[in-house]
PDB file of C-alpha atoms and ligand atoms in Angstrom:
ATOM      1  CA  MET A   1      -2.495  32.275   0.554  1.00 58.00           C
ATOM      2  CA  THR A   2      -4.222  30.654   3.516  1.00 75.00           C
ATOM      3  CA  GLU A   3      -3.211  27.126   4.358  1.00 86.00           C
ATOM      4  CA  PRO A   4      -5.673  24.431   3.290  1.00 92.00           C
ATOM      5  CA  SER A   5      -7.442  22.606   6.123  1.00 95.00           C
ATOM      6  CA  LEU A   6      -6.880  18.890   6.646  1.00 97.00           C
ATOM      7  CA  ASP A   7     -10.360  18.301   5.204  1.00 97.00           C
ATOM      8  CA  GLN A   8      -9.379  20.296   2.127  1.00 97.00           C
ATOM      9  CA  ILE A   9      -6.173  18.303   1.702  1.00 98.00           C
ATOM     10  CA  ALA A  10      -8.102  15.028   2.022  1.00 98.00           C
ATOM     11  CA  GLU A  11     -10.665  16.238  -0.534  1.00 98.00           C
ATOM     12  CA  ASP A  12      -8.033  17.454  -2.998  1.00 98.00           C
ATOM     13  CA  LEU A  13      -6.166  14.149  -2.883  1.00 98.00           C
ATOM     14  CA  ASP A  14      -9.415  12.209  -3.179  1.00 98.00           C
ATOM     15  CA  ALA A  15     -10.479  14.193  -6.246  1.00 98.00           C
ATOM     16  CA  ALA A  16      -7.022  13.837  -7.816  1.00 98.00           C
ATOM     17  CA  ARG A  17      -7.241  10.067  -7.413  1.00 98.00           C
ATOM     18  CA  LEU A  18     -10.777   9.805  -8.783  1.00 97.00           C
ATOM     19  CA  GLU A  19      -9.882  11.943 -11.786  1.00 97.00           C
ATOM     20  CA  ALA A  20      -6.439  10.346 -12.276  1.00 97.00           C
ATOM     21  CA  ARG A  21      -4.921  13.835 -12.178  1.00 97.00           C
ATOM     22  CA  GLU A  22      -1.638  14.868 -10.539  1.00 97.00           C
ATOM     23  CA  ILE A  23      -1.431  17.661  -7.979  1.00 98.00           C
ATOM     24  CA  ASP A  24       1.478  19.616  -6.499  1.00 97.00           C
ATOM     25  CA  GLN A  25       3.019  18.211  -3.373  1.00 97.00           C
ATOM     26  CA  TYR A  26       2.318  20.159  -0.173  1.00 97.00           C
ATOM     27  CA  ALA A  27       5.927  20.269   1.033  1.00 94.00           C
ATOM     28  CA  GLY A  28       7.332  23.743   0.520  1.00 91.00           C
ATOM     29  CA  ARG A  29       3.922  25.441   0.422  1.00 92.00           C
ATOM     30  CA  VAL A  30       1.989  23.972   3.382  1.00 94.00           C
ATOM     31  CA  ASP A  31       3.362  23.214   6.832  1.00 93.00           C
ATOM     32  CA  LEU A  32       2.007  19.685   7.277  1.00 96.00           C
ATOM     33  CA  SER A  33       3.241  17.757  10.318  1.00 96.00           C
ATOM     34  CA  LEU A  34       3.387  13.978  10.186  1.00 97.00           C
ATOM     35  CA  ALA A  35       0.593  13.702  12.779  1.00 97.00           C
ATOM     36  CA  ASP A  36      -1.611  16.013  10.681  1.00 97.00           C
ATOM     37  CA  ALA A  37      -0.739  14.050   7.550  1.00 98.00           C
ATOM     38  CA  TYR A  38      -2.069  10.897   9.255  1.00 98.00           C
ATOM     39  CA  ARG A  39      -5.222  12.822  10.178  1.00 98.00           C
ATOM     40  CA  ALA A  40      -5.648  13.810   6.517  1.00 98.00           C
ATOM     41  CA  LEU A  41      -5.098  10.174   5.502  1.00 98.00           C
ATOM     42  CA  LEU A  42      -7.850   8.963   7.843  1.00 98.00           C
ATOM     43  CA  ARG A  43     -10.188  11.724   6.651  1.00 98.00           C
ATOM     44  CA  GLY A  44      -9.592  10.541   3.105  1.00 98.00           C
ATOM     45  CA  VAL A  45     -10.568   7.044   4.202  1.00 98.00           C
ATOM     46  CA  GLN A  46     -13.744   8.524   5.738  1.00 98.00           C
ATOM     47  CA  LEU A  47     -14.609  10.045   2.376  1.00 98.00           C
ATOM     48  CA  ARG A  48     -14.266   6.621   0.757  1.00 98.00           C
ATOM     49  CA  ARG A  49     -16.324   4.968   3.487  1.00 98.00           C
ATOM     50  CA  GLY A  50     -18.994   7.587   2.949  1.00 98.00           C
ATOM     51  CA  ARG A  51     -19.264   6.266  -0.615  1.00 97.00           C
ATOM     52  CA  GLY A  52     -19.758   2.724   0.620  1.00 98.00           C
ATOM     53  CA  GLU A  53     -16.204   1.394   0.606  1.00 98.00           C
ATOM     54  CA  GLN A  54     -15.192  -0.903   3.448  1.00 97.00           C
ATOM     55  CA  VAL A  55     -11.847  -0.975   5.173  1.00 96.00           C
ATOM     56  CA  VAL A  56     -10.175  -4.367   4.628  1.00 97.00           C
ATOM     57  CA  GLY A  57      -6.747  -3.792   6.128  1.00 96.00           C
ATOM     58  CA  VAL A  58      -3.609  -1.730   6.374  1.00 97.00           C
ATOM     59  CA  LYS A  59      -0.387  -1.473   4.375  1.00 98.00           C
ATOM     60  CA  LEU A  60       3.164  -0.657   5.353  1.00 98.00           C
ATOM     61  CA  GLY A  61       5.395   1.518   3.217  1.00 97.00           C
ATOM     62  CA  PHE A  62       9.176   1.948   3.153  1.00 96.00           C
ATOM     63  CA  THR A  63       9.843  -1.234   5.103  1.00 96.00           C
ATOM     64  CA  SER A  64      12.672  -2.057   2.709  1.00 95.00           C
ATOM     65  CA  ARG A  65      15.794   0.065   2.456  1.00 91.00           C
ATOM     66  CA  GLU A  66      15.721  -0.143  -1.315  1.00 91.00           C
ATOM     67  CA  LYS A  67      12.222   1.366  -1.425  1.00 91.00           C
ATOM     68  CA  ALA A  68      13.107   4.093   1.060  1.00 90.00           C
ATOM     69  CA  ARG A  69      16.222   4.936  -0.950  1.00 89.00           C
ATOM     70  CA  GLN A  70      14.251   4.968  -4.213  1.00 91.00           C
ATOM     71  CA  MET A  71      11.833   7.539  -2.805  1.00 89.00           C
ATOM     72  CA  GLY A  72      14.299   9.501  -0.641  1.00 89.00           C
ATOM     73  CA  VAL A  73      12.526   8.964   2.672  1.00 88.00           C
ATOM     74  CA  ALA A  74      13.541   7.262   5.880  1.00 84.00           C
ATOM     75  CA  ASP A  75      10.566   6.229   8.008  1.00 93.00           C
ATOM     76  CA  VAL A  76       8.130   3.345   7.835  1.00 97.00           C
ATOM     77  CA  ILE A  77       4.565   4.527   7.140  1.00 97.00           C
ATOM     78  CA  LEU A  78       1.091   2.967   7.379  1.00 98.00           C
ATOM     79  CA  GLY A  79      -1.840   3.348   4.994  1.00 98.00           C
ATOM     80  CA  VAL A  80      -5.362   1.934   4.844  1.00 98.00           C
ATOM     81  CA  LEU A  81      -6.736  -0.601   2.336  1.00 98.00           C
ATOM     82  CA  THR A  82     -10.369  -0.689   1.200  1.00 98.00           C
ATOM     83  CA  ASP A  83     -12.347  -3.349  -0.654  1.00 98.00           C
ATOM     84  CA  GLU A  84     -12.390  -1.205  -3.789  1.00 98.00           C
ATOM     85  CA  MET A  85      -8.582  -1.406  -3.999  1.00 98.00           C
ATOM     86  CA  GLN A  86      -8.567  -5.195  -4.014  1.00 98.00           C
ATOM     87  CA  VAL A  87      -8.343  -6.934  -7.364  1.00 97.00           C
ATOM     88  CA  PRO A  88      -8.988 -10.682  -7.372  1.00 98.00           C
ATOM     89  CA  ALA A  89      -5.872 -12.801  -7.955  1.00 98.00           C
ATOM     90  CA  GLY A  90      -5.503 -13.170 -11.725  1.00 97.00           C
ATOM     91  CA  GLY A  91      -7.822 -10.193 -12.201  1.00 97.00           C
ATOM     92  CA  ASP A  92      -7.595  -7.241 -14.528  1.00 96.00           C
ATOM     93  CA  LEU A  93      -6.910  -3.608 -13.680  1.00 97.00           C
ATOM     94  CA  ASP A  94      -7.856  -0.679 -15.911  1.00 96.00           C
ATOM     95  CA  HIS A  95      -4.586   1.201 -16.449  1.00 96.00           C
ATOM     96  CA  GLY A  96      -6.421   4.345 -17.530  1.00 94.00           C
ATOM     97  CA  THR A  97      -7.875   4.915 -14.058  1.00 95.00           C
ATOM     98  CA  MET A  98      -4.374   5.547 -12.678  1.00 97.00           C
ATOM     99  CA  ILE A  99      -1.818   8.341 -13.126  1.00 97.00           C
ATOM    100  CA  HIS A 100       1.651   6.747 -13.208  1.00 97.00           C
ATOM    101  CA  PRO A 101       1.273   3.380 -11.508  1.00 98.00           C
ATOM    102  CA  ARG A 102       4.129   1.297 -10.180  1.00 98.00           C
ATOM    103  CA  VAL A 103       4.106  -2.261  -8.962  1.00 98.00           C
ATOM    104  CA  GLU A 104       5.711  -3.934  -5.946  1.00 98.00           C
ATOM    105  CA  PRO A 105       6.205  -7.529  -4.779  1.00 98.00           C
ATOM    106  CA  GLU A 106       4.924  -7.989  -1.247  1.00 98.00           C
ATOM    107  CA  ILE A 107       3.648 -10.500   1.230  1.00 98.00           C
ATOM    108  CA  ALA A 108       0.305 -10.245   2.999  1.00 98.00           C
ATOM    109  CA  PHE A 109      -0.806 -11.364   6.434  1.00 98.00           C
ATOM    110  CA  ARG A 110      -4.404 -12.078   7.371  1.00 97.00           C
ATOM    111  CA  LEU A 111      -5.659 -11.419  10.890  1.00 94.00           C
ATOM    112  CA  ALA A 112      -8.175 -13.549  12.764  1.00 93.00           C
ATOM    113  CA  GLU A 113     -11.893 -12.917  12.327  1.00 90.00           C
ATOM    114  CA  GLY A 114     -12.066 -12.431  16.081  1.00 84.00           C
ATOM    115  CA  VAL A 115      -9.618  -9.556  16.083  1.00 81.00           C
ATOM    116  CA  SER A 116     -10.990  -6.392  17.683  1.00 71.00           C
ATOM    117  CA  THR A 117     -10.080  -2.763  17.206  1.00 64.00           C
ATOM    118  CA  SER A 118      -8.303  -2.870  20.554  1.00 63.00           C
ATOM    119  CA  THR A 119      -5.813  -5.249  18.925  1.00 62.00           C
ATOM    120  CA  ARG A 120      -3.921  -2.263  17.647  1.00 62.00           C
ATOM    121  CA  ALA A 121      -2.626  -1.786  21.150  1.00 55.00           C
ATOM    122  CA  GLU A 122      -1.683  -5.469  21.456  1.00 65.00           C
ATOM    123  CA  ASP A 123       0.421  -7.973  19.621  1.00 82.00           C
ATOM    124  CA  LEU A 124      -0.777  -8.192  16.017  1.00 89.00           C
ATOM    125  CA  LEU A 125       1.488 -11.169  15.344  1.00 92.00           C
ATOM    126  CA  ALA A 126      -0.519 -13.263  17.799  1.00 91.00           C
ATOM    127  CA  HIS A 127      -3.615 -12.683  15.645  1.00 93.00           C
ATOM    128  CA  VAL A 128      -2.164 -13.720  12.266  1.00 95.00           C
ATOM    129  CA  THR A 129      -3.902 -16.771  10.778  1.00 96.00           C
ATOM    130  CA  HIS A 130      -2.723 -16.803   7.140  1.00 98.00           C
ATOM    131  CA  VAL A 131       0.016 -15.519   4.860  1.00 98.00           C
ATOM    132  CA  ALA A 132       0.230 -15.133   1.070  1.00 98.00           C
ATOM    133  CA  ALA A 133       2.243 -13.698  -1.793  1.00 98.00           C
ATOM    134  CA  ALA A 134       0.848 -10.298  -2.779  1.00 98.00           C
ATOM    135  CA  VAL A 135       1.252  -7.606  -5.375  1.00 98.00           C
ATOM    136  CA  GLU A 136       0.698  -3.929  -4.699  1.00 98.00           C
ATOM    137  CA  VAL A 137       0.067  -1.218  -7.285  1.00 98.00           C
ATOM    138  CA  ILE A 138       0.972   2.230  -5.995  1.00 98.00           C
ATOM    139  CA  ASP A 139       0.094   5.478  -7.747  1.00 98.00           C
ATOM    140  CA  SER A 140       1.171   8.739  -6.142  1.00 98.00           C
ATOM    141  CA  ARG A 141      -1.252  11.570  -6.696  1.00 98.00           C
ATOM    142  CA  TYR A 142       1.711  14.004  -6.743  1.00 98.00           C
ATOM    143  CA  HIS A 143       3.585  15.226  -9.810  1.00 97.00           C
ATOM    144  CA  ASN A 144       6.522  13.016 -10.772  1.00 96.00           C
ATOM    145  CA  PHE A 145       5.851  10.654  -7.862  1.00 96.00           C
ATOM    146  CA  SER A 146       7.836  13.093  -5.703  1.00 93.00           C
ATOM    147  CA  PHE A 147       6.842  13.876  -2.159  1.00 95.00           C
ATOM    148  CA  SER A 148       7.920  14.429   1.436  1.00 95.00           C
ATOM    149  CA  LEU A 149       7.081  11.907   4.134  1.00 96.00           C
ATOM    150  CA  SER A 150       4.032  13.973   5.230  1.00 97.00           C
ATOM    151  CA  ASP A 151       2.906  14.305   1.604  1.00 98.00           C
ATOM    152  CA  VAL A 152       2.926  10.568   0.960  1.00 98.00           C
ATOM    153  CA  VAL A 153       1.186   9.816   4.251  1.00 98.00           C
ATOM    154  CA  ALA A 154      -1.621  12.284   3.480  1.00 98.00           C
ATOM    155  CA  ASP A 155      -1.952  10.521   0.101  1.00 98.00           C
ATOM    156  CA  ASN A 156      -2.683   7.226   1.889  1.00 98.00           C
ATOM    157  CA  THR A 157       0.890   6.045   1.212  1.00 98.00           C
ATOM    158  CA  SER A 158       0.230   6.064  -2.563  1.00 98.00           C
ATOM    159  CA  ALA A 159      -2.209   3.138  -2.169  1.00 98.00           C
ATOM    160  CA  SER A 160      -3.993   2.281  -5.398  1.00 98.00           C
ATOM    161  CA  HIS A 161      -4.697  -1.443  -5.821  1.00 98.00           C
ATOM    162  CA  PHE A 162      -3.501  -4.824  -4.604  1.00 98.00           C
ATOM    163  CA  ALA A 163      -4.063  -8.525  -5.111  1.00 98.00           C
ATOM    164  CA  VAL A 164      -3.383 -11.414  -2.773  1.00 98.00           C
ATOM    165  CA  GLY A 165      -2.498 -14.976  -3.798  1.00 98.00           C
ATOM    166  CA  GLU A 166      -3.749 -18.125  -2.163  1.00 98.00           C
ATOM    167  CA  TRP A 167      -3.839 -17.800   1.637  1.00 98.00           C
ATOM    168  CA  LEU A 168      -1.640 -20.375   3.399  1.00 98.00           C
ATOM    169  CA  PRO A 169      -2.157 -21.220   7.068  1.00 98.00           C
ATOM    170  CA  PHE A 170       0.333 -19.385   9.266  1.00 97.00           C
ATOM    171  CA  THR A 171       2.107 -22.447  10.658  1.00 97.00           C
ATOM    172  CA  ASP A 172       4.525 -22.526  13.612  1.00 96.00           C
ATOM    173  CA  GLU A 173       7.309 -23.016  11.089  1.00 95.00           C
ATOM    174  CA  LEU A 174       6.424 -19.764   9.327  1.00 95.00           C
ATOM    175  CA  ARG A 175       6.012 -18.007  12.660  1.00 94.00           C
ATOM    176  CA  ASP A 176       9.425 -19.225  13.862  1.00 94.00           C
ATOM    177  CA  GLY A 177      11.668 -17.722  11.222  1.00 93.00           C
ATOM    178  CA  GLY A 178      10.260 -19.495   8.145  1.00 95.00           C
ATOM    179  CA  LEU A 179       9.368 -16.181   6.477  1.00 97.00           C
ATOM    180  CA  GLY A 180      12.710 -14.552   7.168  1.00 96.00           C
ATOM    181  CA  ASP A 181      14.565 -15.117   3.901  1.00 97.00           C
ATOM    182  CA  LEU A 182      12.361 -16.235   1.008  1.00 98.00           C
ATOM    183  CA  ALA A 183      13.315 -15.353  -2.570  1.00 98.00           C
ATOM    184  CA  VAL A 184      10.949 -12.806  -4.155  1.00 98.00           C
ATOM    185  CA  GLU A 185      10.519 -12.156  -7.865  1.00 98.00           C
ATOM    186  CA  LEU A 186       8.516  -9.592  -9.765  1.00 98.00           C
ATOM    187  CA  ARG A 187       7.881 -10.535 -13.404  1.00 98.00           C
ATOM    188  CA  ILE A 188       6.297  -8.391 -16.078  1.00 98.00           C
ATOM    189  CA  ASP A 189       5.170 -10.297 -19.183  1.00 98.00           C
ATOM    190  CA  GLY A 190       7.382 -13.135 -18.006  1.00 97.00           C
ATOM    191  CA  ALA A 191      10.591 -11.072 -17.799  1.00 98.00           C
ATOM    192  CA  LEU A 192      12.258 -10.550 -14.430  1.00 98.00           C
ATOM    193  CA  ALA A 193      11.677  -6.910 -13.427  1.00 98.00           C
ATOM    194  CA  ALA A 194      12.919  -7.042  -9.818  1.00 98.00           C
ATOM    195  CA  ALA A 195      14.247  -9.671  -7.440  1.00 98.00           C
ATOM    196  CA  GLY A 196      14.993  -9.734  -3.737  1.00 97.00           C
ATOM    197  CA  SER A 197      14.237 -11.481  -0.480  1.00 98.00           C
ATOM    198  CA  THR A 198      11.631 -11.162   2.241  1.00 98.00           C
ATOM    199  CA  LYS A 199      14.641 -10.337   4.414  1.00 97.00           C
ATOM    200  CA  ALA A 200      14.593  -6.870   2.841  1.00 97.00           C
ATOM    201  CA  ILE A 201      11.324  -6.206   4.708  1.00 97.00           C
ATOM    202  CA  LEU A 202      12.693  -4.820   7.999  1.00 96.00           C
ATOM    203  CA  GLY A 203      15.103  -7.772   8.256  1.00 96.00           C
ATOM    204  CA  ASP A 204      12.101 -10.091   8.732  1.00 96.00           C
ATOM    205  CA  PRO A 205       8.529  -9.446   7.550  1.00 96.00           C
ATOM    206  CA  LEU A 206       7.227 -10.261  11.034  1.00 96.00           C
ATOM    207  CA  GLU A 207       8.738  -6.916  12.030  1.00 95.00           C
ATOM    208  CA  ALA A 208       6.208  -5.291   9.694  1.00 96.00           C
ATOM    209  CA  LEU A 209       3.452  -6.478  12.038  1.00 95.00           C
ATOM    210  CA  ALA A 210       5.145  -4.810  14.987  1.00 94.00           C
ATOM    211  CA  ALA A 211       5.516  -1.617  12.945  1.00 95.00           C
ATOM    212  CA  ALA A 212       1.849  -1.737  11.880  1.00 94.00           C
ATOM    213  CA  GLN A 213       0.794  -2.184  15.465  1.00 92.00           C
ATOM    214  CA  ARG A 214       2.927   0.729  16.626  1.00 93.00           C
ATOM    215  CA  LEU A 215       1.742   3.111  13.892  1.00 95.00           C
ATOM    216  CA  ALA A 216      -1.927   2.086  14.164  1.00 93.00           C
ATOM    217  CA  GLY A 217      -1.695   2.590  17.913  1.00 90.00           C
ATOM    218  CA  THR A 218      -0.200   6.059  17.498  1.00 93.00           C
ATOM    219  CA  HIS A 219      -2.374   7.358  14.672  1.00 95.00           C
ATOM    220  CA  GLY A 220      -5.597   5.370  15.039  1.00 93.00           C
ATOM    221  CA  HIS A 221      -5.838   3.291  11.877  1.00 93.00           C
ATOM    222  CA  PRO A 222      -8.768   0.893  11.902  1.00 91.00           C
ATOM    223  CA  ILE A 223      -7.961  -2.777  12.529  1.00 88.00           C
ATOM    224  CA  VAL A 224     -10.793  -4.941  11.174  1.00 90.00           C
ATOM    225  CA  PRO A 225     -11.769  -8.591  11.705  1.00 90.00           C
ATOM    226  CA  GLY A 226     -10.134 -10.799   9.102  1.00 94.00           C
ATOM    227  CA  GLY A 227      -8.084  -7.763   8.045  1.00 95.00           C
ATOM    228  CA  ILE A 228      -5.108  -7.808   5.713  1.00 97.00           C
ATOM    229  CA  VAL A 229      -1.660  -6.389   6.512  1.00 97.00           C
ATOM    230  CA  LEU A 230       0.530  -5.736   3.467  1.00 98.00           C
ATOM    231  CA  ALA A 231       4.101  -5.878   4.730  1.00 98.00           C
ATOM    232  CA  GLY A 232       5.705  -3.518   2.193  1.00 98.00           C
ATOM    233  CA  SER A 233       7.705  -4.054  -0.944  1.00 97.00           C
ATOM    234  CA  ALA A 234      10.755  -6.308  -0.882  1.00 97.00           C
ATOM    235  CA  THR A 235      12.317  -4.411  -3.812  1.00 97.00           C
ATOM    236  CA  ALA A 236      12.234  -0.980  -5.418  1.00 96.00           C
ATOM    237  CA  ALA A 237       8.934  -0.352  -7.261  1.00 97.00           C
ATOM    238  CA  VAL A 238       8.771  -0.851 -11.030  1.00 98.00           C
ATOM    239  CA  GLN A 239       6.736   1.145 -13.553  1.00 98.00           C
ATOM    240  CA  LEU A 240       3.507  -0.706 -14.412  1.00 97.00           C
ATOM    241  CA  PRO A 241       2.796  -0.768 -18.151  1.00 96.00           C
ATOM    242  CA  ALA A 242      -0.639  -1.086 -19.753  1.00 95.00           C
ATOM    243  CA  ASP A 243      -1.506  -4.389 -21.425  1.00 95.00           C
ATOM    244  CA  ALA A 244       0.837  -6.329 -19.179  1.00 97.00           C
ATOM    245  CA  VAL A 245       0.747  -9.414 -17.014  1.00 98.00           C
ATOM    246  CA  VAL A 246       2.408  -8.944 -13.646  1.00 98.00           C
ATOM    247  CA  GLN A 247       3.448 -11.884 -11.534  1.00 98.00           C
ATOM    248  CA  VAL A 248       4.888 -12.007  -8.027  1.00 98.00           C
ATOM    249  CA  VAL A 249       6.550 -15.242  -6.933  1.00 98.00           C
ATOM    250  CA  VAL A 250       7.556 -15.772  -3.304  1.00 98.00           C
ATOM    251  CA  ALA A 251       9.481 -19.029  -2.793  1.00 98.00           C
ATOM    252  CA  GLY A 252       7.485 -21.321  -0.552  1.00 96.00           C
ATOM    253  CA  LEU A 253       4.423 -19.053  -0.477  1.00 97.00           C
ATOM    254  CA  GLY A 254       3.303 -19.159  -4.092  1.00 97.00           C
ATOM    255  CA  THR A 255       2.396 -16.795  -6.857  1.00 98.00           C
ATOM    256  CA  VAL A 256      -0.084 -14.047  -7.585  1.00 98.00           C
ATOM    257  CA  THR A 257      -0.808 -12.454 -10.940  1.00 98.00           C
ATOM    258  CA  LEU A 258      -2.578  -9.338 -12.106  1.00 97.00           C
ATOM    259  CA  SER A 259      -3.035  -7.975 -15.596  1.00 97.00           C
ATOM    260  CA  THR A 260      -3.595  -4.468 -16.847  1.00 97.00           C
ATOM    261  CA  SER A 261      -5.762  -3.365 -19.726  1.00 93.00           C
ATOM    262  CA  ARG A 262      -5.599  -0.172 -21.697  1.00 83.00           C
ATOM    263  CA  THR A 263      -8.660   2.036 -21.943  1.00 74.00           C
ATOM    264  CA  ALA A 264      -9.866   3.693 -25.129  1.00 62.00           C
ATOM    265  CA  ALA A 265      -8.780   7.094 -23.763  1.00 64.00           C
ATOM    266  CA  GLU A 266      -5.245   5.834 -23.299  1.00 66.00           C
ATOM    267  CA  VAL A 267      -5.047   4.331 -26.771  1.00 64.00           C
ATOM    268  CA  GLN A 268      -5.830   7.787 -28.236  1.00 62.00           C
ATOM    269  CA  ARG A 269      -3.288   9.639 -26.113  1.00 59.00           C
TER     270      ARG A 269
HETATM  271  C1  LIG B   1       4.864   4.970  -1.054  1.00 53.41           C
HETATM  272  C2  LIG B   1       4.379   3.560  -0.824  1.00 53.41           C
HETATM  273  C3  LIG B   1       5.491   2.620  -0.422  1.00 53.41           C
HETATM  274  C4  LIG B   1       6.009   0.176  -0.009  1.00 53.41           C
HETATM  275  O1  LIG B   1       5.656  -1.003  -0.154  1.00 53.41           O
HETATM  276  O2  LIG B   1       7.143   0.490   0.390  1.00 53.41           O
HETATM  277  C5  LIG B   1       5.029   1.214  -0.369  1.00 53.41           C
HETATM  278  C6  LIG B   1       5.491   5.193  -2.406  1.00 53.41           C
HETATM  279  O3  LIG B   1       6.579   4.677  -2.665  1.00 53.41           O
HETATM  280  O4  LIG B   1       4.899   5.919  -3.200  1.00 53.41           O
HETATM  281  O5  LIG B   1       3.897   0.868  -0.616  1.00 53.41           O
HETATM  282 MG1  LIG B   2       3.772  -1.238  -1.041  1.00 53.41          MG
END
C-alpha cells in the first residue's frame, strides 16, 4: 500500500471528525515524523478555514505529567483552536457530534489585540492581558483514544471544544507567581471528578506560554490578535457523559460551566 500524503491524512482526520467516526491510528502503518504530523495538523486547520472558520488561539497538550502518563506520551504538543470549537461559558454541547469525548480542567490566557504573528518568535508572556478558568473537551479521532505522539499531533491534539470563564486582568501579582499553585477542580453533575493544582501544568502555567512560543516558532502555528492560549489540563482527562453539567473551578480565578445534551440518534443507540 502506498503511504497517504499529508493532505490525505489531514482530509481523513477532518472527515472522521465531521462524521464522528473513529479511524485507525497511523503509527505502525505510516511513517509519520513529528514535523510532518505538525504539517498535517496545519493543513487540517486550512481545511477548516476554507469553510469559514477563524483561528482564535492555540492549545497545549501533555503539559501535566498525569495527562502524559494517562496517554503514554512524553512531549508537550501544540494544537490550534478555531471559533467553531468555542462554546460560550454556560453553553450547551451536542454530545452526539463527538466520538468518545473527555473533559479537562484548564486555564486560559488571552493575548493582546496588538499581538502580531511575529510574536511567536518573541516572548508570549509579555503579551498576556487576561487569564481565566477554562474547560477543554477533547475527542480523539482514533480508535480507543490510542495514538502515538505524531498521531495525536496530526489530529490537532484531539481538540474538540472548549469554554472560557470570565476573563480577569493579568495583574502583576498573577504574573509574579500568583498562578503557580491554585487548586483546580473538575465537577460533573456536582460530584468531584478530578482535582489538582495549576502547579501540575509544567510546574507553573506560565511555562506553558514559553512552550507555546517555542512550538509555534518551530512549526508555524498562527498567533492571532486577542488570541487564546489553553495551557493544558491540570489533571488526567475524564470521560464526558451526555446530559451532564461540567464545572471547572480554579481557586482565585473563578468557574466555568458547560453542559452536554443527548441527540435523538444517541438516545436510540
Ligand atoms: C491529547 C490532548 C491533551 C491536554 O490538555 O493535555 C490535552 C489527548 O490527550 O488526547 O489537551
Ligand atoms: Mg487539553
